[in-house]
Amino acid sequence: MKKLTYLLFAILAVSCMKDEEMFIDAPVDSQLEILDIEGLNISS
Amino acid sequence: MASVTDNNTGYTYPIGKVRGHDTQFISQVPLEDFDNNVYIKVETSSNVDATKIKATLGKGSNNETITTLNLDANGEANVTEYFNSSSETYHITFDWDGTEQEWQDLKDDAITISDAVLLLKETGDFEHGNAGNAYEHPVQYIATDFDANGTLNNQDSFDLLAHVLDVADVFVKYIEDTFSSGFALVPSAVYNAITMNNWTDEDLPDMGDGAFSVDLSNGDVNLAYKSAMWGDANLSHGTVQDNATGSGVTYSIANSSPLTSKSMTQYAASDSTVEATLVTEIKDNGNVHVEFEILSDDTAALQLKVNYDSSRLQFKEVIFDTGDTTTNFGNSDYSSVNMGSIIQNGGAIPVNSTMKIVFEPLETITSAAGLVSIRNTDAASTEGLQQHLNIQ
């Protein structure tokens, strides 16, 4: 369940790096999972 | 005027007569007796305007171009006059004959939130169950395995979602942003025979140079093709695999083994709808509010792309009221807003959820008419099936 949230946050991070205007309003959850998105590591 | 050329020299006479040598003869080799027709039949989704696709016919080992023609609205063309030998080899290449904007529109229509949801379900990143079983056809895996590694994983989910959210284009990132790269037109016999093993083993059928021959002695020849589009997970702009094949056509590849690890049933495209209202109004401070309200109770994801008159309006914000468990997203460029919601707890976006776009006026506005328009929409049910928006 948490993967979608972190996929979206990863997208937001990429968007910020590209200086694009984007927002994501995602429910916060304490269960973190490690995702490796093209070197963009989002981990607990 | 007469012109005569012997073995060495040419002669031109203002006035003259040409007489044949008494041993001269003329031979004629008749073409094959062929009373039938040759058709190109490209099976495309009704969502694709087939008249924007052009086919170039070639023949011989050098692929000498014979002609280029457009398909009709049914994806067909009668090409009988260009095929005159069963021993000749022919080629067909397809390309886009629409504008770049029309190609972009096709991509925008084809790859939307319902595709992202279906892939998220397939990879287990979306808590609505059915992980590993959301897809029904091998071509769906191939179309969304962006890094072509034989598995669908977080990276593929990320890429498709990022594409839908206008952050990264999966065409630009992985292939080329062209019709010939992103829209596969494959002979039906080959398309139908693509297997899961072809994908997982990274061993897709090798079409060689695409040369084929036709049998002109056995009735009409149908050059049948099917289509799939890069990133189009739900095949909304592609065709399903089945056992239908072209007739009278011989390709220089071996037939693949039949599908074994996935069923070959007709893809269960949904015709369900999302009921919604859309109200555009000018508020007291002159801001223009566009409010979208969901009235259905089985929608898990929804996306709207709204164009606005940038000469009169400036995007300010989007205000979501979609409950505590819904993830909302949005972005805006100079003249459009891309926004949507995905719920990830297995349920549906709550009934009466709203999304409100607020624009600031660049001039005094007295009427909201014509200021905004919905460019396209897409939604997915809690089952992951595509839904169509019905604005009341």
XYZ file of C-alpha atoms in Angstrom:
436
model
C 0.000 0.000 0.000
C 2.826 2.334 0.760
C 4.527 1.848 -2.557
C 2.103 4.065 -4.436
C 2.729 6.876 -1.999
C 6.441 6.585 -2.403
C 6.241 6.257 -6.141
C 4.383 9.534 -6.123
C 6.913 11.140 -3.814
C 9.676 9.914 -6.082
C 7.890 11.566 -8.987
C 7.573 14.739 -6.986
C 11.286 14.627 -6.226
C 12.109 14.256 -9.902
C 9.740 17.086 -10.696
C 11.497 19.323 -8.176
C 14.897 18.419 -9.568
C 13.650 19.486 -12.984
C 12.321 22.686 -11.460
C 8.815 21.875 -12.571
C 5.719 22.972 -10.766
C 4.015 19.922 -9.361
C 2.294 18.986 -6.170
C 1.284 15.741 -4.550
C -0.883 15.503 -1.499
C -0.478 11.970 -0.180
C -1.582 10.363 3.059
C 1.369 9.958 5.422
C 2.134 6.503 6.713
C 4.844 5.262 9.002
C 5.560 2.074 7.113
C 8.363 2.858 4.746
C 9.601 0.676 1.974
C 12.763 0.894 -0.005
C 12.326 1.841 -3.598
C 15.143 2.178 -6.023
C 14.047 4.497 -8.774
C 16.895 5.192 -11.138
C 19.271 5.846 -8.311
C 16.731 7.875 -6.421
C 16.620 5.902 -3.197
C 13.697 6.523 -0.915
C 14.246 4.481 2.186
C 13.362 4.333 5.860
C 11.098 13.343 -84.827
C 12.761 9.988 -84.625
C 15.458 8.764 -82.280
C 17.472 5.665 -82.971
C 20.159 4.159 -80.827
C 22.426 1.390 -81.993
C 25.026 -0.364 -79.898
C 27.308 2.643 -79.859
C 25.657 5.852 -80.890
C 22.314 7.588 -80.728
C 20.844 9.451 -83.673
C 18.030 11.952 -83.711
C 16.257 12.964 -86.888
C 13.730 15.802 -87.259
C 11.796 13.670 -89.689
C 12.253 9.991 -90.149
C 10.880 6.526 -90.082
C 11.855 3.635 -87.888
C 11.747 0.218 -89.471
C 12.276 -2.957 -87.558
C 14.988 -5.359 -88.625
C 13.632 -8.427 -90.328
C 14.920 -10.631 -87.464
C 13.585 -8.375 -84.747
C 11.002 -9.895 -82.390
C 8.995 -8.820 -79.413
C 8.320 -11.138 -76.521
C 5.709 -10.834 -73.815
C 5.533 -12.614 -70.488
C 1.984 -12.407 -69.174
C 1.392 -11.569 -65.542
C -0.205 -14.135 -63.306
C -3.876 -14.721 -63.835
C -5.185 -13.038 -60.727
C -8.827 -12.182 -60.375
C -8.868 -11.389 -56.676
C -7.770 -8.538 -54.475
C -5.001 -7.730 -52.055
C -5.957 -5.728 -48.990
C -4.061 -4.161 -46.166
C -6.214 -4.600 -43.093
C -4.851 -2.917 -39.997
C -6.873 -3.684 -36.923
C -6.740 -0.588 -34.777
C -8.740 0.518 -31.812
C -11.733 2.693 -32.625
C -9.938 5.299 -30.523
C -7.259 5.639 -33.197
C -7.893 7.585 -36.398
C -6.566 5.094 -38.937
C -6.701 7.658 -41.738
C -3.661 9.287 -40.131
C -1.624 6.167 -40.826
C 0.151 5.847 -44.147
C 1.575 2.689 -45.622
C 4.577 2.583 -47.912
C 4.814 -0.462 -50.151
C 8.133 -1.699 -51.407
C 9.401 -4.732 -53.248
C 12.537 -6.673 -53.915
C 15.706 -7.054 -51.925
C 16.345 -3.332 -52.198
C 12.859 -2.509 -50.952
C 12.206 -0.345 -53.962
C 9.270 1.903 -53.127
C 6.134 1.134 -55.113
C 3.726 3.611 -53.591
C 2.600 5.333 -50.406
C -1.055 5.505 -49.479
C -3.292 6.265 -46.535
C -5.525 3.758 -44.809
C -9.242 4.360 -44.706
C -11.244 4.856 -41.514
C -11.431 1.083 -41.046
C -7.665 0.739 -41.337
C -7.911 -0.806 -44.787
C -6.555 -0.176 -48.250
C -7.003 -2.053 -51.513
C -3.494 -2.526 -52.895
C -4.271 -5.089 -55.603
C -2.698 -3.082 -58.403
C 0.713 -3.095 -56.702
C 1.012 -6.859 -56.219
C 1.595 -8.759 -59.438
C 3.832 -11.712 -58.656
C 3.774 -14.592 -56.203
C 7.524 -14.914 -56.497
C 8.281 -11.309 -55.591
C 9.082 -10.179 -52.062
C 7.273 -7.178 -50.672
C 7.590 -4.847 -47.705
C 5.150 -2.581 -45.921
C 6.199 0.152 -43.550
C 3.744 2.286 -41.644
C 4.168 5.851 -40.524
C 2.200 8.747 -39.089
C 0.584 11.100 -41.563
C -0.968 13.406 -38.997
C 0.589 16.456 -37.414
C 2.940 16.384 -34.440
C 0.137 17.812 -32.326
C -2.158 14.988 -33.417
C 0.523 12.484 -32.460
C 0.828 14.160 -29.071
C -2.953 14.098 -28.679
C -2.979 10.397 -29.467
C -0.399 9.788 -26.763
C -2.339 11.920 -24.294
C -5.532 10.020 -25.007
C -3.921 6.595 -24.915
C -1.792 6.791 -21.796
C -3.768 7.967 -18.830
C -4.490 7.251 -15.205
C -6.337 3.990 -15.901
C -3.177 2.625 -17.532
C -1.135 3.637 -14.510
C -3.642 2.018 -12.147
C -3.668 -1.223 -14.128
C 0.123 -1.436 -14.038
C 0.154 -0.593 -10.327
C -2.269 -3.459 -9.761
C -0.191 -5.802 -11.883
C 2.954 -4.966 -9.939
C 1.199 -5.030 -6.585
C 1.738 -1.351 -5.886
C -1.928 -0.618 -5.648
C -3.903 -2.203 -2.837
C -6.845 -3.431 -4.822
C -5.670 -6.988 -5.169
C -5.042 -8.935 -8.350
C -1.286 -8.395 -8.298
C 0.284 -10.415 -11.071
C -3.064 -11.021 -12.733
C -4.256 -7.615 -13.821
C -2.962 -8.071 -17.367
C -4.465 -10.566 -19.790
C -2.206 -10.380 -22.831
C 1.545 -10.682 -23.292
C 1.607 -7.504 -25.366
C 0.470 -5.564 -22.294
C 3.633 -6.652 -20.502
C 5.790 -5.713 -23.458
C 4.101 -2.315 -23.793
C 4.829 -1.367 -20.190
C 8.143 -3.076 -19.498
C 9.845 0.192 -20.244
C 13.363 -0.915 -19.404
C 12.748 -4.153 -21.340
C 14.242 -6.403 -18.681
C 11.557 -9.097 -18.749
C 9.976 -8.101 -15.438
C 7.481 -5.494 -14.325
C 8.578 -3.719 -11.190
C 8.607 -0.431 -9.304
C 10.661 1.239 -11.980
C 8.032 0.534 -14.624
C 5.220 1.684 -12.312
C 7.158 4.829 -11.551
C 7.776 5.550 -15.223
C 4.161 5.140 -16.268
C 2.856 7.156 -13.364
C 5.429 9.875 -14.041
C 4.334 9.951 -17.676
C 0.679 10.348 -16.712
C 1.641 13.136 -14.352
C 3.578 14.894 -17.138
C 6.900 14.585 -15.342
C 8.717 12.199 -17.674
C 7.697 10.994 -21.123
C 8.154 7.228 -21.538
C 8.566 7.692 -25.273
C 11.346 10.213 -24.966
C 12.985 8.391 -22.082
C 13.094 4.874 -23.488
C 12.439 4.861 -27.219
C 11.810 7.735 -29.619
C 8.897 10.097 -29.616
C 7.709 8.940 -33.011
C 4.856 6.867 -34.347
C 7.161 4.295 -35.890
C 8.880 3.733 -32.548
C 5.907 3.938 -30.216
C 3.082 2.412 -32.215
C 3.719 -1.211 -33.099
C 1.967 -2.498 -36.207
C 2.650 -6.194 -36.364
C 1.372 -8.873 -38.751
C -1.590 -10.456 -36.989
C -0.159 -13.963 -37.160
C 2.956 -12.785 -35.368
C 1.084 -10.539 -32.942
C -1.285 -13.307 -31.881
C 1.564 -15.745 -31.349
C 3.591 -13.553 -28.996
C 3.929 -15.413 -25.724
C 4.796 -14.648 -22.160
C 8.047 -16.496 -22.725
C 8.871 -14.174 -25.611
C 8.692 -11.369 -23.106
C 10.315 -12.899 -20.034
C 13.142 -14.389 -22.086
C 13.571 -11.066 -23.894
C 13.187 -13.015 -27.122
C 10.600 -11.291 -29.248
C 9.885 -12.641 -32.731
C 12.526 -11.550 -35.193
C 10.771 -10.158 -38.244
C 14.033 -9.778 -40.109
C 13.631 -7.100 -42.748
C 9.853 -7.612 -42.800
C 9.853 -9.120 -46.284
C 6.939 -11.327 -47.244
C 5.455 -12.961 -50.309
C 1.852 -13.427 -51.330
C 0.007 -16.311 -52.951
C -2.011 -14.786 -55.775
C -3.534 -18.104 -56.831
C -5.798 -18.706 -53.906
C -8.406 -15.985 -53.501
C -8.169 -12.616 -51.826
C -5.043 -11.825 -49.861
C -5.463 -10.029 -46.562
C -2.364 -8.405 -45.193
C -3.601 -8.303 -41.615
C -1.922 -6.265 -38.909
C -2.611 -5.619 -35.255
C -1.444 -2.770 -33.122
C -0.232 -1.893 -29.656
C 1.060 1.366 -28.279
C 3.959 1.961 -25.942
C 2.663 2.606 -22.423
C -0.942 1.716 -23.286
C -1.375 -0.844 -20.498
C -5.097 -1.388 -20.966
C -4.904 -1.588 -24.773
C -7.437 1.216 -25.041
C -5.656 2.237 -28.246
C -4.441 -1.193 -29.286
C -5.891 -4.568 -30.180
C -6.110 -7.780 -28.208
C -4.336 -10.961 -29.159
C -6.430 -13.788 -30.514
C -6.135 -16.699 -32.889
C -7.107 -14.842 -36.043
C -4.448 -14.772 -38.711
C -3.926 -13.263 -42.109
C -4.559 -15.412 -45.172
C -2.384 -16.094 -48.173
C 0.677 -14.441 -46.653
C 4.013 -16.075 -45.937
C 6.517 -14.470 -43.581
C 10.061 -15.598 -43.329
C 9.915 -16.391 -39.607
C 8.929 -19.519 -37.748
C 5.635 -19.550 -35.895
C 6.000 -19.128 -32.168
C 4.517 -21.583 -29.737
C 1.033 -20.765 -28.498
C 0.450 -18.820 -25.353
C 0.805 -21.024 -22.316
C 0.980 -19.048 -19.119
C -1.787 -16.538 -19.685
C -5.313 -16.890 -20.913
C -6.228 -15.504 -24.326
C -9.674 -14.228 -23.510
C -11.024 -11.025 -24.913
C -9.693 -8.155 -22.886
C -12.384 -6.998 -20.499
C -12.582 -3.348 -21.391
C -15.057 -1.553 -19.222
C -17.895 0.556 -20.448
C -18.768 1.842 -17.017
C -18.968 5.536 -16.359
C -18.106 8.035 -13.701
C -20.963 10.377 -13.012
C -19.804 13.874 -12.199
C -20.701 17.516 -12.340
C -18.567 20.415 -13.510
C -19.405 23.988 -12.633
C -17.481 27.057 -13.750
C -18.311 30.314 -12.026
C -16.890 33.697 -11.140
C -16.594 34.347 -7.432
C -16.863 37.679 -5.657
C -13.186 38.534 -5.881
C -13.224 37.944 -9.620
C -11.454 34.595 -9.424
C -12.762 31.879 -11.690
C -13.569 28.613 -9.924
C -13.920 25.357 -11.809
C -15.401 22.764 -9.496
C -15.575 19.097 -10.346
C -17.650 16.775 -8.153
C -17.662 12.972 -8.293
C -21.063 11.372 -7.916
C -20.122 7.719 -8.476
C -19.063 5.340 -5.723
C -16.758 2.895 -7.520
C -13.982 5.093 -8.868
C -10.471 4.451 -7.576
C -8.593 6.967 -9.694
C -9.488 9.923 -11.817
C -7.592 12.386 -13.960
C -8.601 15.610 -15.635
C -6.685 17.726 -18.084
C -8.187 21.165 -18.317
C -7.197 23.809 -20.837
C -7.640 27.443 -19.935
C -7.437 30.751 -21.734
C -4.009 31.905 -20.612
C -4.551 35.334 -22.137
C -7.300 35.983 -19.632
C -6.562 33.657 -16.711
C -3.649 32.731 -14.508
C -3.582 29.425 -12.659
C -3.624 29.886 -8.889
C -4.296 26.567 -7.140
C -6.218 23.319 -6.971
C -8.222 22.585 -3.847
C -9.049 18.938 -3.223
C -11.703 17.626 -0.886
C -11.365 13.886 -1.415
C -11.111 12.377 2.057
C -8.162 11.343 4.188
C -6.932 8.352 2.245
C -6.833 9.772 -1.256
C -3.603 10.865 -2.906
C -4.057 13.953 -5.022
C -1.699 15.307 -7.599
C -1.556 18.139 -10.035
C 0.597 20.397 -12.117
C 0.088 23.253 -14.468
C 1.850 24.594 -17.467
C 1.137 27.802 -19.307
C -2.286 26.858 -20.618
C -3.440 23.623 -19.013
C -3.852 21.939 -15.661
C -3.280 18.231 -15.171
C -4.772 16.929 -11.944
C -6.260 13.864 -10.405
C -6.677 11.546 -7.472
C -5.810 7.960 -6.660
C -7.108 6.145 -3.633
C -4.894 3.395 -2.362
C -6.750 1.695 0.457
C -8.787 -0.674 -1.668
C -11.859 1.501 -1.675
C -13.286 4.165 -3.887
C -12.875 7.913 -3.924
C -15.685 9.094 -1.626
C -18.909 10.194 -3.269
C -19.223 13.973 -3.483
C -15.457 14.440 -3.438
C -14.523 17.668 -5.169
C -11.590 19.122 -7.029
C -11.623 22.838 -7.480
C -9.277 24.757 -9.771
C -8.909 28.431 -8.995
C -7.780 30.926 -11.618
C -6.994 34.578 -11.141
C -8.226 36.900 -13.891
C -5.722 38.862 -15.938
C -8.477 41.246 -16.974
C -11.986 42.005 -15.843
C -14.108 38.988 -16.618
C -17.873 39.146 -16.679
C -18.667 35.713 -18.049
C -17.097 32.321 -17.410
C -18.147 31.031 -20.807
C -15.286 29.775 -22.955
C -12.572 30.305 -20.368
C -11.847 26.654 -19.676
C -12.393 23.356 -21.457
C -11.696 19.759 -20.545
C -9.024 18.393 -22.867
C -9.361 14.803 -21.797
C -10.324 12.715 -18.844
C -9.767 9.218 -17.648
C -10.728 7.148 -14.655
C -10.317 3.668 -13.291
C -12.702 1.646 -11.183
C -11.754 -0.154 -7.993
C -11.328 -3.195 -10.250
C -8.726 -1.325 -12.258
C -10.907 -1.082 -15.345
C -11.154 2.087 -17.374
C -14.156 4.275 -16.773
C -15.541 7.020 -18.942
C -16.520 10.342 -17.522
C -20.114 11.453 -17.851
C -20.534 15.048 -16.802
C -24.133 15.748 -15.956
